[in-house]
PDB file of C-alpha atoms in Angstrom:
ATOM      1  CA  MET A   1     273.958 202.771  66.232  1.00  0.00           C
ATOM      2  CA  LYS A   2     272.818 203.694  69.697  1.00  0.00           C
ATOM      3  CA  ASN A   3     274.260 206.557  71.725  1.00  0.00           C
ATOM      4  CA  ILE A   4     275.298 208.752  68.782  1.00  0.00           C
ATOM      5  CA  SER A   5     274.757 211.874  70.885  1.00  0.00           C
ATOM      6  CA  GLN A   6     276.912 210.404  73.631  1.00  0.00           C
ATOM      7  CA  ALA A   7     279.636 209.604  71.097  1.00  0.00           C
ATOM      8  CA  LEU A   8     279.611 213.147  69.707  1.00  0.00           C
ATOM      9  CA  GLU A   9     279.847 214.701  73.169  1.00  0.00           C
ATOM     10  CA  HIS A  10     282.714 212.416  74.082  1.00  0.00           C
ATOM     11  CA  LEU A  11     284.665 213.267  70.925  1.00  0.00           C
ATOM     12  CA  LYS A  12     284.157 216.998  71.397  1.00  0.00           C
ATOM     13  CA  LYS A  13     285.559 216.716  74.903  1.00  0.00           C
ATOM     14  CA  THR A  14     288.628 214.804  73.742  1.00  0.00           C
ATOM     15  CA  ASP A  15     289.428 217.329  71.008  1.00  0.00           C
ATOM     16  CA  PRO A  16     287.584 220.609  70.272  1.00  0.00           C
ATOM     17  CA  ARG A  17     288.278 220.170  66.551  1.00  0.00           C
ATOM     18  CA  PHE A  18     285.577 217.528  66.457  1.00  0.00           C
ATOM     19  CA  LYS A  19     282.998 220.256  67.107  1.00  0.00           C
ATOM     20  CA  LEU A  20     283.894 221.882  63.796  1.00  0.00           C
ATOM     21  CA  LEU A  21     283.666 218.545  61.998  1.00  0.00           C
ATOM     22  CA  ILE A  22     280.311 217.754  63.589  1.00  0.00           C
ATOM     23  CA  ASP A  23     278.959 221.203  62.698  1.00  0.00           C
ATOM     24  CA  THR A  24     280.234 220.802  59.127  1.00  0.00           C
ATOM     25  CA  PHE A  25     279.277 217.200  58.364  1.00  0.00           C
ATOM     26  CA  GLY A  26     276.426 216.586  60.794  1.00  0.00           C
ATOM     27  CA  LYS A  27     275.746 213.295  62.552  1.00  0.00           C
ATOM     28  CA  PRO A  28     276.724 209.943  61.039  1.00  0.00           C
ATOM     29  CA  ASP A  29     273.805 208.052  59.541  1.00  0.00           C
ATOM     30  CA  TYR A  30     274.442 204.408  60.339  1.00  0.00           C
ATOM     31  CA  LYS A  31     272.250 201.782  58.716  1.00  0.00           C
ATOM     32  CA  SER A  32     272.513 198.202  59.897  1.00  0.00           C
ATOM     33  CA  ASN A  33     272.015 195.142  57.712  1.00  0.00           C
ATOM     34  CA  GLU A  34     270.580 192.047  59.338  1.00  0.00           C
ATOM     35  CA  ASN A  35     271.439 189.844  56.366  1.00  0.00           C
ATOM     36  CA  TYR A  36     275.035 189.051  57.260  1.00  0.00           C
ATOM     37  CA  PHE A  37     275.538 186.824  54.239  1.00  0.00           C
ATOM     38  CA  GLU A  38     274.540 189.665  51.931  1.00  0.00           C
ATOM     39  CA  ALA A  39     276.843 192.119  53.708  1.00  0.00           C
ATOM     40  CA  LEU A  40     279.899 189.877  53.416  1.00  0.00           C
ATOM     41  CA  VAL A  41     279.264 188.890  49.795  1.00  0.00           C
ATOM     42  CA  LYS A  42     278.769 192.514  48.793  1.00  0.00           C
ATOM     43  CA  SER A  43     281.953 193.607  50.561  1.00  0.00           C
ATOM     44  CA  ILE A  44     283.945 190.990  48.629  1.00  0.00           C
ATOM     45  CA  MET A  45     282.460 192.057  45.308  1.00  0.00           C
ATOM     46  CA  TYR A  46     283.211 195.728  45.937  1.00  0.00           C
ATOM     47  CA  GLN A  47     286.848 195.169  46.906  1.00  0.00           C
ATOM     48  CA  GLN A  48     289.482 196.768  44.652  1.00  0.00           C
ATOM     49  CA  LEU A  49     286.934 198.063  42.150  1.00  0.00           C
ATOM     50  CA  SER A  50     285.576 201.501  41.387  1.00  0.00           C
ATOM     51  CA  GLY A  51     282.105 202.151  42.738  1.00  0.00           C
ATOM     52  CA  ASN A  52     280.495 202.078  39.285  1.00  0.00           C
ATOM     53  CA  ALA A  53     282.206 198.863  38.186  1.00  0.00           C
ATOM     54  CA  ALA A  54     281.368 197.118  41.454  1.00  0.00           C
ATOM     55  CA  PHE A  55     277.742 198.265  41.284  1.00  0.00           C
ATOM     56  CA  THR A  56     277.396 196.922  37.737  1.00  0.00           C
ATOM     57  CA  ILE A  57     278.817 193.491  38.581  1.00  0.00           C
ATOM     58  CA  TYR A  58     276.838 193.252  41.795  1.00  0.00           C
ATOM     59  CA  SER A  59     273.600 194.164  40.005  1.00  0.00           C
ATOM     60  CA  ARG A  60     274.273 191.460  37.409  1.00  0.00           C
ATOM     61  CA  PHE A  61     274.938 188.999  40.226  1.00  0.00           C
ATOM     62  CA  LEU A  62     271.545 189.698  41.794  1.00  0.00           C
ATOM     63  CA  HIS A  63     269.825 189.504  38.404  1.00  0.00           C
ATOM     64  CA  LEU A  64     271.124 185.949  37.936  1.00  0.00           C
ATOM     65  CA  PHE A  65     268.768 184.732  40.643  1.00  0.00           C
ATOM     66  CA  ASN A  66     265.657 186.487  39.300  1.00  0.00           C
ATOM     67  CA  SER A  67     264.132 186.832  42.764  1.00  0.00           C
ATOM     68  CA  LYS A  68     262.951 189.634  45.023  1.00  0.00           C
ATOM     69  CA  ASP A  69     264.675 187.948  47.954  1.00  0.00           C
ATOM     70  CA  TYR A  70     268.422 187.901  48.414  1.00  0.00           C
ATOM     71  CA  PRO A  71     269.893 184.572  47.247  1.00  0.00           C
ATOM     72  CA  SER A  72     270.579 182.019  49.941  1.00  0.00           C
ATOM     73  CA  PRO A  73     274.030 180.467  50.422  1.00  0.00           C
ATOM     74  CA  LYS A  74     272.780 177.249  48.818  1.00  0.00           C
ATOM     75  CA  GLN A  75     271.489 179.149  45.793  1.00  0.00           C
ATOM     76  CA  VAL A  76     274.841 180.875  45.380  1.00  0.00           C
ATOM     77  CA  LEU A  77     276.625 177.528  45.557  1.00  0.00           C
ATOM     78  CA  SER A  78     274.282 175.983  42.985  1.00  0.00           C
ATOM     79  CA  PHE A  79     275.439 178.236  40.140  1.00  0.00           C
ATOM     80  CA  PRO A  80     278.478 177.070  38.134  1.00  0.00           C
ATOM     81  CA  ASP A  81     281.541 179.293  37.947  1.00  0.00           C
ATOM     82  CA  PRO A  82     281.086 180.171  34.236  1.00  0.00           C
ATOM     83  CA  ASP A  83     277.798 181.898  35.088  1.00  0.00           C
ATOM     84  CA  TYR A  84     279.633 184.156  37.517  1.00  0.00           C
ATOM     85  CA  ARG A  85     282.488 184.705  35.091  1.00  0.00           C
ATOM     86  CA  SER A  86     279.943 185.857  32.491  1.00  0.00           C
ATOM     87  CA  ILE A  87     278.901 188.799  34.687  1.00  0.00           C
ATOM     88  CA  GLY A  88     282.484 189.984  35.168  1.00  0.00           C
ATOM     89  CA  LEU A  89     283.337 188.347  38.480  1.00  0.00           C
ATOM     90  CA  SER A  90     286.977 187.259  38.712  1.00  0.00           C
ATOM     91  CA  ARG A  91     287.908 183.655  39.471  1.00  0.00           C
ATOM     92  CA  GLN A  92     289.378 184.749  42.773  1.00  0.00           C
ATOM     93  CA  LYS A  93     286.221 186.536  43.853  1.00  0.00           C
ATOM     94  CA  ILE A  94     284.057 183.606  42.781  1.00  0.00           C
ATOM     95  CA  CYS A  95     286.165 181.455  45.080  1.00  0.00           C
ATOM     96  CA  TYR A  96     285.781 183.936  47.946  1.00  0.00           C
ATOM     97  CA  VAL A  97     282.017 184.285  47.509  1.00  0.00           C
ATOM     98  CA  LYS A  98     281.592 180.520  47.510  1.00  0.00           C
ATOM     99  CA  GLU A  99     283.818 180.194  50.582  1.00  0.00           C
ATOM    100  CA  ILE A 100     281.467 182.575  52.399  1.00  0.00           C
ATOM    101  CA  ALA A 101     278.428 180.681  51.123  1.00  0.00           C
ATOM    102  CA  ASN A 102     279.946 177.418  52.344  1.00  0.00           C
ATOM    103  CA  ALA A 103     280.617 178.907  55.772  1.00  0.00           C
ATOM    104  CA  PHE A 104     276.944 179.833  56.147  1.00  0.00           C
ATOM    105  CA  SER A 105     275.651 176.628  54.579  1.00  0.00           C
ATOM    106  CA  ASP A 106     277.863 174.448  56.804  1.00  0.00           C
ATOM    107  CA  LYS A 107     276.853 176.412  59.923  1.00  0.00           C
ATOM    108  CA  LYS A 108     280.386 177.645  60.559  1.00  0.00           C
ATOM    109  CA  ILE A 109     278.683 181.022  60.696  1.00  0.00           C
ATOM    110  CA  ILE A 110     275.359 181.003  62.541  1.00  0.00           C
ATOM    111  CA  PRO A 111     273.673 184.390  61.988  1.00  0.00           C
ATOM    112  CA  GLU A 112     271.613 184.183  65.179  1.00  0.00           C
ATOM    113  CA  ASN A 113     274.805 184.026  67.246  1.00  0.00           C
ATOM    114  CA  ILE A 114     276.550 187.032  65.700  1.00  0.00           C
ATOM    115  CA  PRO A 115     274.775 189.844  67.623  1.00  0.00           C
ATOM    116  CA  LYS A 116     275.630 188.186  70.938  1.00  0.00           C
ATOM    117  CA  MET A 117     279.335 187.817  70.148  1.00  0.00           C
ATOM    118  CA  GLU A 118     282.156 190.146  71.183  1.00  0.00           C
ATOM    119  CA  ASP A 119     284.018 192.069  68.477  1.00  0.00           C
ATOM    120  CA  ASP A 120     287.182 189.979  68.784  1.00  0.00           C
ATOM    121  CA  ASP A 121     285.224 186.725  68.657  1.00  0.00           C
ATOM    122  CA  ILE A 122     283.540 187.838  65.434  1.00  0.00           C
ATOM    123  CA  ARG A 123     286.925 188.860  64.063  1.00  0.00           C
ATOM    124  CA  ASN A 124     288.435 185.462  64.879  1.00  0.00           C
ATOM    125  CA  LEU A 125     285.469 183.686  63.293  1.00  0.00           C
ATOM    126  CA  LEU A 126     285.414 185.606  60.026  1.00  0.00           C
ATOM    127  CA  ILE A 127     289.152 185.874  59.456  1.00  0.00           C
ATOM    128  CA  LYS A 128     289.313 182.084  59.026  1.00  0.00           C
ATOM    129  CA  ILE A 129     287.269 182.328  55.837  1.00  0.00           C
ATOM    130  CA  LYS A 130     289.334 182.646  52.675  1.00  0.00           C
ATOM    131  CA  GLY A 131     288.941 186.102  51.168  1.00  0.00           C
ATOM    132  CA  ILE A 132     287.956 187.869  54.382  1.00  0.00           C
ATOM    133  CA  GLY A 133     290.748 189.995  55.801  1.00  0.00           C
ATOM    134  CA  PRO A 134     291.010 192.530  58.642  1.00  0.00           C
ATOM    135  CA  TRP A 135     289.578 195.384  56.544  1.00  0.00           C
ATOM    136  CA  THR A 136     286.481 193.388  55.557  1.00  0.00           C
ATOM    137  CA  VAL A 137     285.915 192.427  59.181  1.00  0.00           C
ATOM    138  CA  ASP A 138     286.256 196.053  60.300  1.00  0.00           C
ATOM    139  CA  MET A 139     283.703 197.199  57.711  1.00  0.00           C
ATOM    140  CA  PHE A 140     281.344 194.404  58.765  1.00  0.00           C
ATOM    141  CA  LEU A 141     281.620 195.363  62.426  1.00  0.00           C
ATOM    142  CA  MET A 142     281.165 199.061  61.704  1.00  0.00           C
ATOM    143  CA  PHE A 143     278.480 199.191  59.045  1.00  0.00           C
ATOM    144  CA  THR A 144     276.611 195.901  59.349  1.00  0.00           C
ATOM    145  CA  LEU A 145     276.622 195.423  63.112  1.00  0.00           C
ATOM    146  CA  ASN A 146     277.114 199.110  64.029  1.00  0.00           C
ATOM    147  CA  ARG A 147     279.692 198.280  66.679  1.00  0.00           C
ATOM    148  CA  PRO A 148     280.751 201.572  68.307  1.00  0.00           C
ATOM    149  CA  ASP A 149     284.483 201.148  68.913  1.00  0.00           C
ATOM    150  CA  ILE A 150     286.153 200.030  65.680  1.00  0.00           C
ATOM    151  CA  PHE A 151     289.189 201.848  64.272  1.00  0.00           C
ATOM    152  CA  PRO A 152     290.440 200.438  60.925  1.00  0.00           C
ATOM    153  CA  LEU A 153     294.073 201.449  61.206  1.00  0.00           C
ATOM    154  CA  PHE A 154     295.125 200.066  57.836  1.00  0.00           C
ATOM    155  CA  ASP A 155     292.431 201.814  55.795  1.00  0.00           C
ATOM    156  CA  LEU A 156     294.090 204.418  53.579  1.00  0.00           C
ATOM    157  CA  GLY A 157     291.183 206.839  53.933  1.00  0.00           C
ATOM    158  CA  ILE A 158     291.444 206.673  57.718  1.00  0.00           C
ATOM    159  CA  GLN A 159     295.195 207.227  57.526  1.00  0.00           C
ATOM    160  CA  LYS A 160     294.790 210.268  55.267  1.00  0.00           C
ATOM    161  CA  GLY A 161     291.995 211.702  57.404  1.00  0.00           C
ATOM    162  CA  PHE A 162     294.041 211.180  60.556  1.00  0.00           C
ATOM    163  CA  THR A 163     296.960 213.010  58.922  1.00  0.00           C
ATOM    164  CA  LEU A 164     294.715 215.959  58.074  1.00  0.00           C
ATOM    165  CA  PHE A 165     293.041 215.982  61.481  1.00  0.00           C
ATOM    166  CA  PHE A 166     296.340 216.212  63.333  1.00  0.00           C
ATOM    167  CA  GLN A 167     297.830 218.458  60.610  1.00  0.00           C
ATOM    168  CA  LEU A 168     300.819 216.199  60.036  1.00  0.00           C
ATOM    169  CA  ASP A 169     303.214 216.397  57.085  1.00  0.00           C
ATOM    170  CA  GLU A 170     302.917 212.701  56.270  1.00  0.00           C
ATOM    171  CA  ILE A 171     300.930 209.631  57.216  1.00  0.00           C
ATOM    172  CA  PRO A 172     302.161 208.579  60.666  1.00  0.00           C
ATOM    173  CA  LYS A 173     303.145 205.137  61.858  1.00  0.00           C
ATOM    174  CA  ILE A 174     300.386 202.767  62.885  1.00  0.00           C
ATOM    175  CA  GLN A 175     301.594 202.747  66.487  1.00  0.00           C
ATOM    176  CA  TYR A 176     301.238 206.539  66.687  1.00  0.00           C
ATOM    177  CA  MET A 177     297.714 206.424  65.276  1.00  0.00           C
ATOM    178  CA  GLU A 178     296.715 203.684  67.674  1.00  0.00           C
ATOM    179  CA  LYS A 179     298.025 205.634  70.654  1.00  0.00           C
ATOM    180  CA  GLN A 180     296.355 208.903  69.651  1.00  0.00           C
ATOM    181  CA  ALA A 181     293.029 207.176  69.013  1.00  0.00           C
ATOM    182  CA  GLU A 182     292.945 205.651  72.491  1.00  0.00           C
ATOM    183  CA  LYS A 183     291.269 208.769  73.857  1.00  0.00           C
ATOM    184  CA  TRP A 184     288.429 208.307  71.370  1.00  0.00           C
ATOM    185  CA  ARG A 185     287.392 205.028  73.005  1.00  0.00           C
ATOM    186  CA  PRO A 186     284.698 203.720  73.245  1.00  0.00           C
ATOM    187  CA  PHE A 187     283.474 205.607  70.170  1.00  0.00           C
ATOM    188  CA  ARG A 188     286.238 205.119  67.615  1.00  0.00           C
ATOM    189  CA  THR A 189     283.733 204.083  64.926  1.00  0.00           C
ATOM    190  CA  THR A 190     282.246 207.573  64.943  1.00  0.00           C
ATOM    191  CA  ALA A 191     285.710 209.147  65.024  1.00  0.00           C
ATOM    192  CA  SER A 192     286.601 207.031  61.986  1.00  0.00           C
ATOM    193  CA  TRP A 193     283.519 208.284  60.150  1.00  0.00           C
ATOM    194  CA  TYR A 194     284.780 211.848  60.535  1.00  0.00           C
ATOM    195  CA  MET A 195     288.284 210.870  59.390  1.00  0.00           C
ATOM    196  CA  TRP A 196     286.734 209.587  56.159  1.00  0.00           C
ATOM    197  CA  LYS A 197     284.650 212.737  55.745  1.00  0.00           C
ATOM    198  CA  LEU A 198     287.780 214.877  56.021  1.00  0.00           C
ATOM    199  CA  VAL A 199     289.167 213.150  52.947  1.00  0.00           C
ATOM    200  CA  ASP A 200     285.980 212.597  50.938  1.00  0.00           C
ATOM    201  CA  ASP A 201     284.803 216.193  51.221  1.00  0.00           C
ATOM    202  CA  ASP A 202     288.225 217.814  50.690  1.00  0.00           C
ATOM    203  CA  PHE A 203     287.867 219.665  53.998  1.00  0.00           C
ATOM    204  CA  GLN A 204     290.201 222.547  54.827  1.00  0.00           C
ATOM    205  CA  TRP A 205     290.937 223.686  58.373  1.00  0.00           C
TER     206      TRP A 205
END
């Protein structure tokens, strides 16, 4: 993501507590992924699973194709469902993965167009695909495209981090979070990264 330094300066100005978080956790290390099909398939496979379980299933999925290159949408569609069931993928997730593969194969998603699209246009495009919800879109925008101003309000980690950051007794209402985060624009992605770090690293003020 470009302008990380600018984002950090902006956040420190909006709330001095960000300086302590930045000093403690350092700068975010964003890594983009130009294979949008891979990013979406992986996000589906990792949903609602522990990291280790998801990694195991995903590794088996890649091994099915016996190739150094990531499988194409057509390759994914060519495998019968029992092959995917044999590696531990649920019927529902098989359906979702194939829906994504169909969207790419049928040119409903054209990778070359994605970087030129606005956040909301990407959201409206992806949300039509079965299995892709608001959270998946937010993660795609943040960590695949490195869009700078995404704030996943319904992510539990964000909610818990927000509660700690503002030293609240309980997770606040979505409307309150949205209002408070307005001052973090246009760098809410970076603010979100620090909300997650607050929770993941068991930080204490």
